[in-house]
GROMACS .gro file of C-alpha atoms in nm:
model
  320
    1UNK     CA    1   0.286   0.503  -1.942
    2UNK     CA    2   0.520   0.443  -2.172
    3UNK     CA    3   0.389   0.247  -2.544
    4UNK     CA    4   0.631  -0.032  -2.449
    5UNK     CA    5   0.502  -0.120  -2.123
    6UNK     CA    6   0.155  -0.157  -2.290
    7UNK     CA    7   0.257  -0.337  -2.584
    8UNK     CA    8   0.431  -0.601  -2.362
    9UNK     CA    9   0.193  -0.641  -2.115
   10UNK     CA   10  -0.092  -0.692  -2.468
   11UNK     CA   11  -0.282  -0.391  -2.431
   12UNK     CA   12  -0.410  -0.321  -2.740
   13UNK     CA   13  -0.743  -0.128  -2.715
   14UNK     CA   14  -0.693   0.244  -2.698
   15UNK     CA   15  -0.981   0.306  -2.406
   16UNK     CA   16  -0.795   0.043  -2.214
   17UNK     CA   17  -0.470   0.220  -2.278
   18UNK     CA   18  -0.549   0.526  -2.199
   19UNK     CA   19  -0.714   0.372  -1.864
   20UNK     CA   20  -0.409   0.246  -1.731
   21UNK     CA   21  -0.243   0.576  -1.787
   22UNK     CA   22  -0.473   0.738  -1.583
   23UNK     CA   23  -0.341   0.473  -1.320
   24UNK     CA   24  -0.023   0.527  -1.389
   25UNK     CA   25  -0.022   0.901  -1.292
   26UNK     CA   26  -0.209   0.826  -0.976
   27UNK     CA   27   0.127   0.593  -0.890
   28UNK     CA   28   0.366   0.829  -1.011
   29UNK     CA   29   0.205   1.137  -0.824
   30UNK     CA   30   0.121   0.964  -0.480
   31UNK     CA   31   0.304   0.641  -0.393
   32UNK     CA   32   0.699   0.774  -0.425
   33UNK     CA   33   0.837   0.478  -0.313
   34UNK     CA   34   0.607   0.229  -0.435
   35UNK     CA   35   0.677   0.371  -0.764
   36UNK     CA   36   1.024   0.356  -0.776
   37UNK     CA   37   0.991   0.003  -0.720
   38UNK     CA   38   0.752  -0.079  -0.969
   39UNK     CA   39   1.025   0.030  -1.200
   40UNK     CA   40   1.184  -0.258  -1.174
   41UNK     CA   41   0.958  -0.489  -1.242
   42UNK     CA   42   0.950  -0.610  -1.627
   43UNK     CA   43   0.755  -0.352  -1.828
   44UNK     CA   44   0.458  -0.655  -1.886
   45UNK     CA   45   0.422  -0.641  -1.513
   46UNK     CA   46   0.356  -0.256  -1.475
   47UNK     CA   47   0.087  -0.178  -1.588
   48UNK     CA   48  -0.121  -0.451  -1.361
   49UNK     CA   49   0.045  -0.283  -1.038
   50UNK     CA   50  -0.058   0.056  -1.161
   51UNK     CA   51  -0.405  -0.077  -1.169
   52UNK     CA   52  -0.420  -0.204  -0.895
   53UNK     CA   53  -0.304   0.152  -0.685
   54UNK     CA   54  -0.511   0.374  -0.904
   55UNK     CA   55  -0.850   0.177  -0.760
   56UNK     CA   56  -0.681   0.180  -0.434
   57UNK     CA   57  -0.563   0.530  -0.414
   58UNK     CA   58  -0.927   0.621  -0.527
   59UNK     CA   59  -1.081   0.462  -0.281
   60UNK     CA   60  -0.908   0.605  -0.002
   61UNK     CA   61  -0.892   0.931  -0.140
   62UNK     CA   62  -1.297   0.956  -0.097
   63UNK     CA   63  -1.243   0.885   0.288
   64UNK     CA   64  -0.903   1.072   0.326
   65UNK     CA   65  -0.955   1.383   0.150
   66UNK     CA   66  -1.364   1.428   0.131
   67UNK     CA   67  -1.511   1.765  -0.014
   68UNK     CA   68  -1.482   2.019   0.274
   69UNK     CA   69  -1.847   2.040   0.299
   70UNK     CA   70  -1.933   1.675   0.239
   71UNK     CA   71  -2.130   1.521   0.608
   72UNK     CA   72  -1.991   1.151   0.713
   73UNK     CA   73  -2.328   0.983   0.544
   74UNK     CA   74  -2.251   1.203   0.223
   75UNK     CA   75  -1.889   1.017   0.244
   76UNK     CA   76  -2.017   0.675   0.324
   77UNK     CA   77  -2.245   0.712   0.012
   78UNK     CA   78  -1.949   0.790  -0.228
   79UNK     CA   79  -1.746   0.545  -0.065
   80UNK     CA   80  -2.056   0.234  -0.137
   81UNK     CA   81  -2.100   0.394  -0.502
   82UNK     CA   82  -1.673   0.354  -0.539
   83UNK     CA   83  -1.778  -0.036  -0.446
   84UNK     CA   84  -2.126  -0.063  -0.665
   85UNK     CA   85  -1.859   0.029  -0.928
   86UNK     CA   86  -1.585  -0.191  -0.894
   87UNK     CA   87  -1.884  -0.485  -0.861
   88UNK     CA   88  -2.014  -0.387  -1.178
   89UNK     CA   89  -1.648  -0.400  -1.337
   90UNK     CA   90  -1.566  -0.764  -1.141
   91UNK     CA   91  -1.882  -0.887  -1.258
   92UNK     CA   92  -1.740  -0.856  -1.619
   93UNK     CA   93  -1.869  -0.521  -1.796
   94UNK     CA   94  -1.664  -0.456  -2.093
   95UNK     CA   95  -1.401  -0.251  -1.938
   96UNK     CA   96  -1.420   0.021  -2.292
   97UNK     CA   97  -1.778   0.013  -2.163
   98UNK     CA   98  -1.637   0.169  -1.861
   99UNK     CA   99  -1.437   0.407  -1.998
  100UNK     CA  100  -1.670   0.523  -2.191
  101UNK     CA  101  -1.890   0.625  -1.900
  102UNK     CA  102  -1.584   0.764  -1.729
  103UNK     CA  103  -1.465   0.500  -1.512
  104UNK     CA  104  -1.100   0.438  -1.664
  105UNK     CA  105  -0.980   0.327  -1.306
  106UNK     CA  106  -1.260   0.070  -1.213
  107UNK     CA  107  -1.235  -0.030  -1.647
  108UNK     CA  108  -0.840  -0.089  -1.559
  109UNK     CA  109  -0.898  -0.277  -1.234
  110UNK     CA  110  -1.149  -0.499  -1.398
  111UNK     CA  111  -0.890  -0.609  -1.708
  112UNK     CA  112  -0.631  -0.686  -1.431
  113UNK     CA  113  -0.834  -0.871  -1.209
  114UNK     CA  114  -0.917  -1.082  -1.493
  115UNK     CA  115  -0.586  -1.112  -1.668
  116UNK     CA  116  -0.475  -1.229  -1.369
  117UNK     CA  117  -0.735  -1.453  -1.182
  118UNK     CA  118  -0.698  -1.203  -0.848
  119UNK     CA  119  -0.971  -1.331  -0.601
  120UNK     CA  120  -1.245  -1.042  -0.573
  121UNK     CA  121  -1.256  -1.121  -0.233
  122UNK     CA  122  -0.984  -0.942  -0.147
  123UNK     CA  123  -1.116  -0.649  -0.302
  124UNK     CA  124  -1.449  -0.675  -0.125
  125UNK     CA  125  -1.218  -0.712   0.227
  126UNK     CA  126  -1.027  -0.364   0.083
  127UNK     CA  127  -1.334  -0.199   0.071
  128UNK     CA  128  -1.496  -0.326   0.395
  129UNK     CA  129  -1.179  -0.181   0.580
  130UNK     CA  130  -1.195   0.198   0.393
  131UNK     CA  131  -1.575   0.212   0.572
  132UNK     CA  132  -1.453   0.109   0.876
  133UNK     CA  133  -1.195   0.456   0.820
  134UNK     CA  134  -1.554   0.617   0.788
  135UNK     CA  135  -1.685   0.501   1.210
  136UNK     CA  136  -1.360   0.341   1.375
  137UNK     CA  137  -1.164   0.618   1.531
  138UNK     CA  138  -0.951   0.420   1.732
  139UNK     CA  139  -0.813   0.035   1.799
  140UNK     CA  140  -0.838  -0.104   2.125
  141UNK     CA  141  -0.566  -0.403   2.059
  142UNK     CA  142  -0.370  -0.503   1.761
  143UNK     CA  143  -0.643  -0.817   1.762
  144UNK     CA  144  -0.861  -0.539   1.682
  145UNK     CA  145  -0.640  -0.391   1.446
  146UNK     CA  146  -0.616  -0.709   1.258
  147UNK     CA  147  -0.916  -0.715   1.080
  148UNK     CA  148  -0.853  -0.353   0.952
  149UNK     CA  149  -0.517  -0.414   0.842
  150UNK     CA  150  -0.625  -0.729   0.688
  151UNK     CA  151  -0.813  -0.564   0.435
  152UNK     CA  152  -0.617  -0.252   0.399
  153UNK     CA  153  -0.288  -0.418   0.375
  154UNK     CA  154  -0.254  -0.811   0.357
  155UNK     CA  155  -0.500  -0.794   0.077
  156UNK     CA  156  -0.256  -0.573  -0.102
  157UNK     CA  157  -0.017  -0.768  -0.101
  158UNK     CA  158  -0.231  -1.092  -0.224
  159UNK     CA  159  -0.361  -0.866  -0.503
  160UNK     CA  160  -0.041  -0.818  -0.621
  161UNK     CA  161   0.109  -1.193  -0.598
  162UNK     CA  162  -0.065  -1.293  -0.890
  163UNK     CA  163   0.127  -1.021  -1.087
  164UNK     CA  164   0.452  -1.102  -0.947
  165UNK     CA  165   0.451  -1.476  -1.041
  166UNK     CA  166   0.584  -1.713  -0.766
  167UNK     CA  167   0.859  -2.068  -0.780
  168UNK     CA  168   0.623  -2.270  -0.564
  169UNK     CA  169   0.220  -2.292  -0.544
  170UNK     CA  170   0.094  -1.950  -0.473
  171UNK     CA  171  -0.052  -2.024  -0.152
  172UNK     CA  172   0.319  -2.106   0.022
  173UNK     CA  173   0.386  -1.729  -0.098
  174UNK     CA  174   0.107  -1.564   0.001
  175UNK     CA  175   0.166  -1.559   0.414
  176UNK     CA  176   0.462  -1.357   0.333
  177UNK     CA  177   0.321  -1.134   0.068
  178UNK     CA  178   0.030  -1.061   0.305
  179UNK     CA  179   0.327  -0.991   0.573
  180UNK     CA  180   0.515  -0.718   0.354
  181UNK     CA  181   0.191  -0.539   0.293
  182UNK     CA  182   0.095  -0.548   0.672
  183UNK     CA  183   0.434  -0.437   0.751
  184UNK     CA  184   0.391  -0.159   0.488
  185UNK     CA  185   0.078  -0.057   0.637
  186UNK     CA  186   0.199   0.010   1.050
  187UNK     CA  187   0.497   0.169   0.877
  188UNK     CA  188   0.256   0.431   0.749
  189UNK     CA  189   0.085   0.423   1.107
  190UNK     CA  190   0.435   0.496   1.263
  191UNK     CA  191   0.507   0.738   1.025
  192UNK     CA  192   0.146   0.935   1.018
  193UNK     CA  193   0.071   0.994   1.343
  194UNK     CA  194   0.040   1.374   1.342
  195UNK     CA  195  -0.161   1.345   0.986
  196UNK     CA  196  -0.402   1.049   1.125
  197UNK     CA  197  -0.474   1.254   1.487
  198UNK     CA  198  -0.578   1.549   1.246
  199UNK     CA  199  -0.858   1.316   1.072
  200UNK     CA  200  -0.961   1.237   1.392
  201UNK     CA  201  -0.736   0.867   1.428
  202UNK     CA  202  -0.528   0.688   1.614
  203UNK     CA  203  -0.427   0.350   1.482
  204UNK     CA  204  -0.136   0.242   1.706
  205UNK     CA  205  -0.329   0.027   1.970
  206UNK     CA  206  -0.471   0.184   2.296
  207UNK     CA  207  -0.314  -0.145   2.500
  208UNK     CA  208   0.063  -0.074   2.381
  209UNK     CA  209   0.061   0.301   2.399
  210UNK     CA  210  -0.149   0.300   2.741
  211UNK     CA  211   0.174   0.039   2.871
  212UNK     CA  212   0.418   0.330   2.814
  213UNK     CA  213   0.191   0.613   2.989
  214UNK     CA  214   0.056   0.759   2.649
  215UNK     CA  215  -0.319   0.811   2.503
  216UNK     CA  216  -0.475   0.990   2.303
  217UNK     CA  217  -0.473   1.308   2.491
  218UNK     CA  218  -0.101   1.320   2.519
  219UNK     CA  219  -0.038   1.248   2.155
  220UNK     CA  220  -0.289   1.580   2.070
  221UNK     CA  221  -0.074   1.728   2.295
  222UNK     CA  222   0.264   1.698   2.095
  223UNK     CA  223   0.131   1.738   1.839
  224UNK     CA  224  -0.037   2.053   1.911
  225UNK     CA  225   0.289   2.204   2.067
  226UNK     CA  226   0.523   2.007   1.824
  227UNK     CA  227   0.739   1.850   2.134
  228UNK     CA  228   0.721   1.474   2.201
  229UNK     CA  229   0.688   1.330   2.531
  230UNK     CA  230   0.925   1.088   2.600
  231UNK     CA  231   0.696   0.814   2.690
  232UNK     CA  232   0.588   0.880   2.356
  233UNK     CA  233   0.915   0.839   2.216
  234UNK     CA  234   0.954   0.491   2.441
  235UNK     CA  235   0.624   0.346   2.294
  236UNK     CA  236   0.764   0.421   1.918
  237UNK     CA  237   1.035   0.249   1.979
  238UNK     CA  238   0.841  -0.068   2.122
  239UNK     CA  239   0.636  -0.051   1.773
  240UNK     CA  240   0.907  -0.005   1.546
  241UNK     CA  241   1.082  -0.309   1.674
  242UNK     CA  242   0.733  -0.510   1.683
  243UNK     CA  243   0.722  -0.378   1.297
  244UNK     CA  244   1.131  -0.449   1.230
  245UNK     CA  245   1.021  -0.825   1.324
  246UNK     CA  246   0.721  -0.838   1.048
  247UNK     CA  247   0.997  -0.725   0.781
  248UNK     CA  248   1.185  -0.988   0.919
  249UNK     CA  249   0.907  -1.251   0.843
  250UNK     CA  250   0.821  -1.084   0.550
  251UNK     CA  251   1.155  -1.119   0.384
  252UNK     CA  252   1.185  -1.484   0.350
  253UNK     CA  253   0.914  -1.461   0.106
  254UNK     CA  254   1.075  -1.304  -0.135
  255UNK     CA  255   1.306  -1.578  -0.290
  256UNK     CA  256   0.949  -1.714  -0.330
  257UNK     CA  257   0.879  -1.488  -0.622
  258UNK     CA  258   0.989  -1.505  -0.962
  259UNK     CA  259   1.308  -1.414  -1.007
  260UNK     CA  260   1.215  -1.122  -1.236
  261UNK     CA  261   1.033  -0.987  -0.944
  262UNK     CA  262   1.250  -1.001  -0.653
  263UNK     CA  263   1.434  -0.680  -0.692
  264UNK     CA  264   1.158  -0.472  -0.692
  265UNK     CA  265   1.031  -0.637  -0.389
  266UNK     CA  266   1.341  -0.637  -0.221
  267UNK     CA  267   1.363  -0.267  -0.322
  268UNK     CA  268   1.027  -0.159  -0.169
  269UNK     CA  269   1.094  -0.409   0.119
  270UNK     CA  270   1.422  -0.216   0.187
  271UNK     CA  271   1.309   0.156   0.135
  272UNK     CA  272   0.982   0.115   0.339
  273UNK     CA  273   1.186  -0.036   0.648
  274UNK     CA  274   1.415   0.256   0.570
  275UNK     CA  275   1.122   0.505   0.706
  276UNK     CA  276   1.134   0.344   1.038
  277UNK     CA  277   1.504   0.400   1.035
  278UNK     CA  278   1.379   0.791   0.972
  279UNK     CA  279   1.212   0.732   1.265
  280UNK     CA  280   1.473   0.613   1.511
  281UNK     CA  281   1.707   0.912   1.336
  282UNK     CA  282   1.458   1.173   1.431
  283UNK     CA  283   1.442   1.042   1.792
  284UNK     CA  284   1.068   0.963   1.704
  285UNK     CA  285   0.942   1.336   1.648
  286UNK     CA  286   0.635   1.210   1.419
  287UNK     CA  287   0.421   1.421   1.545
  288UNK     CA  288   0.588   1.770   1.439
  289UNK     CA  289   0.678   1.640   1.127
  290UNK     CA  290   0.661   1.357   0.840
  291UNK     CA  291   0.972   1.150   0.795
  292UNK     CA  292   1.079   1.070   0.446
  293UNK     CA  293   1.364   0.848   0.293
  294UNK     CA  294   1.573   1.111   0.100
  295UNK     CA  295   1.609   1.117  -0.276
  296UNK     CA  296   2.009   1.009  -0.184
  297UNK     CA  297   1.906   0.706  -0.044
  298UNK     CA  298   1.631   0.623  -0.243
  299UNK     CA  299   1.896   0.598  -0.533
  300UNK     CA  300   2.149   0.413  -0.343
  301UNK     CA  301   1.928   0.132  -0.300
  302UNK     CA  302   1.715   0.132  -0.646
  303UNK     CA  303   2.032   0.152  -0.913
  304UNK     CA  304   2.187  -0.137  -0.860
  305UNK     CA  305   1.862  -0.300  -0.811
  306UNK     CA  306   1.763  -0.165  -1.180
  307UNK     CA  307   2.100  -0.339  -1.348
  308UNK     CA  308   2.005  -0.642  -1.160
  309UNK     CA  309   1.659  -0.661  -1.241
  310UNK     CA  310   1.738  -0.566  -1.629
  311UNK     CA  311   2.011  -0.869  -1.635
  312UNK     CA  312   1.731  -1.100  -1.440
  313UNK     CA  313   1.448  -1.020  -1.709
  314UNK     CA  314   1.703  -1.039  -1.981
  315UNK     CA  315   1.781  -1.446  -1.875
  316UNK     CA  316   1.417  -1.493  -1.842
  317UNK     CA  317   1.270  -1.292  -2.126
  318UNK     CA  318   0.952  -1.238  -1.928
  319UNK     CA  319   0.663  -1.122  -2.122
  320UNK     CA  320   0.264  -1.094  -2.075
   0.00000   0.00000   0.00000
C-alpha cells in the first residue's frame, strides 16, 4: 500500500500500517476485479476496503481451502477461533495489541470498524453464513438461499457503505448496496459451478434447476465429462436473467453515494455483470471451465472511470 494512501486515510502507527498492507496484498492477489475498482476510490478510502476483504478473504479461506488433512470439526474449530478473534478486536483491543500477537488482519478490521461506526452485526451475520459453508451442501429455494446470501453478500455491501459515504441518510442507500453485493454473490454462483460441485456444493436452488430437468446428478455429470446438457444450459440462462434484474435494482443506488465513490461502484457494478455476459458468450459451459472478463475489457471500462474519478475527488478534495 502505497505511503499516500495511508497518510490520507490518518494512519499513523507503524503496526497499523503495516496491518493494512497485509490486507492490501490479500486484495491485490485474490479479488481481480474488486481491486481494480478499489482503485478508484480516493486513496483515504482504500485502505478501509482493503480491510474489510483481508478479514473476509480469511475467513473463507479456512472453509474453502482447509489443510488437506484437517476433519470438518477440525475446520469448524478454526473457523469459531477466526470469530473469537474478530470479537476480541470489535470489543476494542488495541489493534498494535493485535499485531503484536500476529493478528494484523483482525488489528486492521477492528480500526475500520471503528473509524467508521460499521455495525458488528453484520460481521457476526458474515460469520454465521461461512459455518453454514461448513454443514449446508445444498439450497432447497432461493428463500433458503436468502439467509446465506444475506450474510455472505448483503452484509458486504453494508460494511462497505459506511466507507463510501452516501447524499441521503444511509439507510435509503443501504437496500441497494445490500443488492450489488447479493448480485455479486449469485454471479460467483453462476460462474463457480464446476469449482463449488468439487467442494461438495451446489448453491443455485434445487426448485429452479429441478424446473428445467437438472439436479445434482446431471451437473456432476458435465462436469465430470466437460459437456453441458442443454437443460443445463436453459436453467443458466433463467438465472442469469433473474441475476441481470438484481443489477438492475442495484444500480439506482449508486447516484446515492458520494460522488467520489460512484465510479468505482459503477466500475465493479459493470465488470461483475460483465461475467454473466462471459457466460451467455460461452453458451453457459461453466462447468468445463471458469469464465473471466479479459484484461481488454477490464481496461476499457476502468480508464475512463480513473480520469473521472480523479476529476470527481479533485472538486471534492475528499480526505479521511
Amino acid at each position: 500500500m502505497s505511503t499516500a494512501e495511508l497518510d490520507a486515510a490518518g494512519i499513523a502507527d507503524p503496526a497499523l500500517r503495516d496491518a493494512y498492507t497485509r490486507c492490501r496484498g490479500l486484495n491485490a492477489a485474490h479479488g481481480r476485479t474488486y481491486f481494480l475498482a478499489t482503485r478508484l476510490l480516493a486513496p483515504a478510502q482504500r485502505p478501509a476496503i482493503h480491510a474489510l476483504y483481508g478479514f473476509a478473504r480469511m475467513a473463507d479461506d479456512v472453509v474453502d481451502d482447509p489443510e488437506a488433512d484437517a476433519s470438518p470439526a477440525a475446520v469448524a474449530a478454526r473457523l469459531e477461533e477466526v470469530r473469537a478473534r474478530m470479537r476480541r478486536g470489535l470489543a476494542g483491543t488495541d489493534p498494535r495489541a493485535l499485531v503484536a500477537e500476529g493478528e494484523p488482519v483482525v488489528a486492521a478490521l477492528a480500526d475500520t470498524v471503528a473509524r467508521y461506526g460499521i455495525e458488528h452485526r453484520h460481521l457476526e451475520d458474515f460469520m454465521d453464513s461461512m459455518a453454514m459453508d461448513l454443514t449446508v451442501t445444498d439450497y432447497p429455494t432461493f428463500d433458503d438461499l436468502a439467509r446465506y446470501v444475506h450474510g455472505s453478500a448483503a452484509v458486504i455491501g453494508l460494511q462497505v457503505l459506511p466507507v463510501l459515504g452516501t447524499v441521503v441518510p444511509r439507510e435509503e442507500a443501504a437496500p441497494f448496496a445490500a443488492d450489488l453485493g447479493v448480485a455479486f454473490q449469485v454471479t460467483n454462483f453462476l460462474r463457480d459451478v464446476g469449482e463449488d460441485l468439487d467442494r461438495g456444493r451446489v448453491y443455485l436452488p434445487r426448485d429452479e434447476l429441478a424446473a428445467f430437468g437438472v439436479d445434482r446428478e446431471l451437473l456432476a455429470h458435465g462436469r465430470a465429462t466437460g459437456r453441458t446438457d442443454p437443460r443445463v444450459r436453459r436453467a443458466l440462462a433463467h438465472l442469469v436473467a433473474r441475476t441481470r434484474a438484481v443489477y438492475r435494482r442495484a444500480e439506482r443506488g449508486i447516484a446515492l453515494l458520494h460522488p467520489v465513490s460512484r465510479p468505482c461502484v459503477r466500475t465493479a457494478h459493470v465488470l461483475y455483470g460483465g461475467i454473466l455476459d462471459e457466460i451467455v458468450a460461452a453458451d453457459y459451459d461453466v462447468l468445463a471451465r471458469r469464465v473471466a472478463v479479459g484484461n481488454g475489457r477490464r481496461a476499457a471500462v476502468a480508464l475512463p472511470r480513473l480520469a473521472h474519478a480523479v476529476g470527481t475527488r479533485w472538486r471534492h478534495r475528499v480526505t479521511a
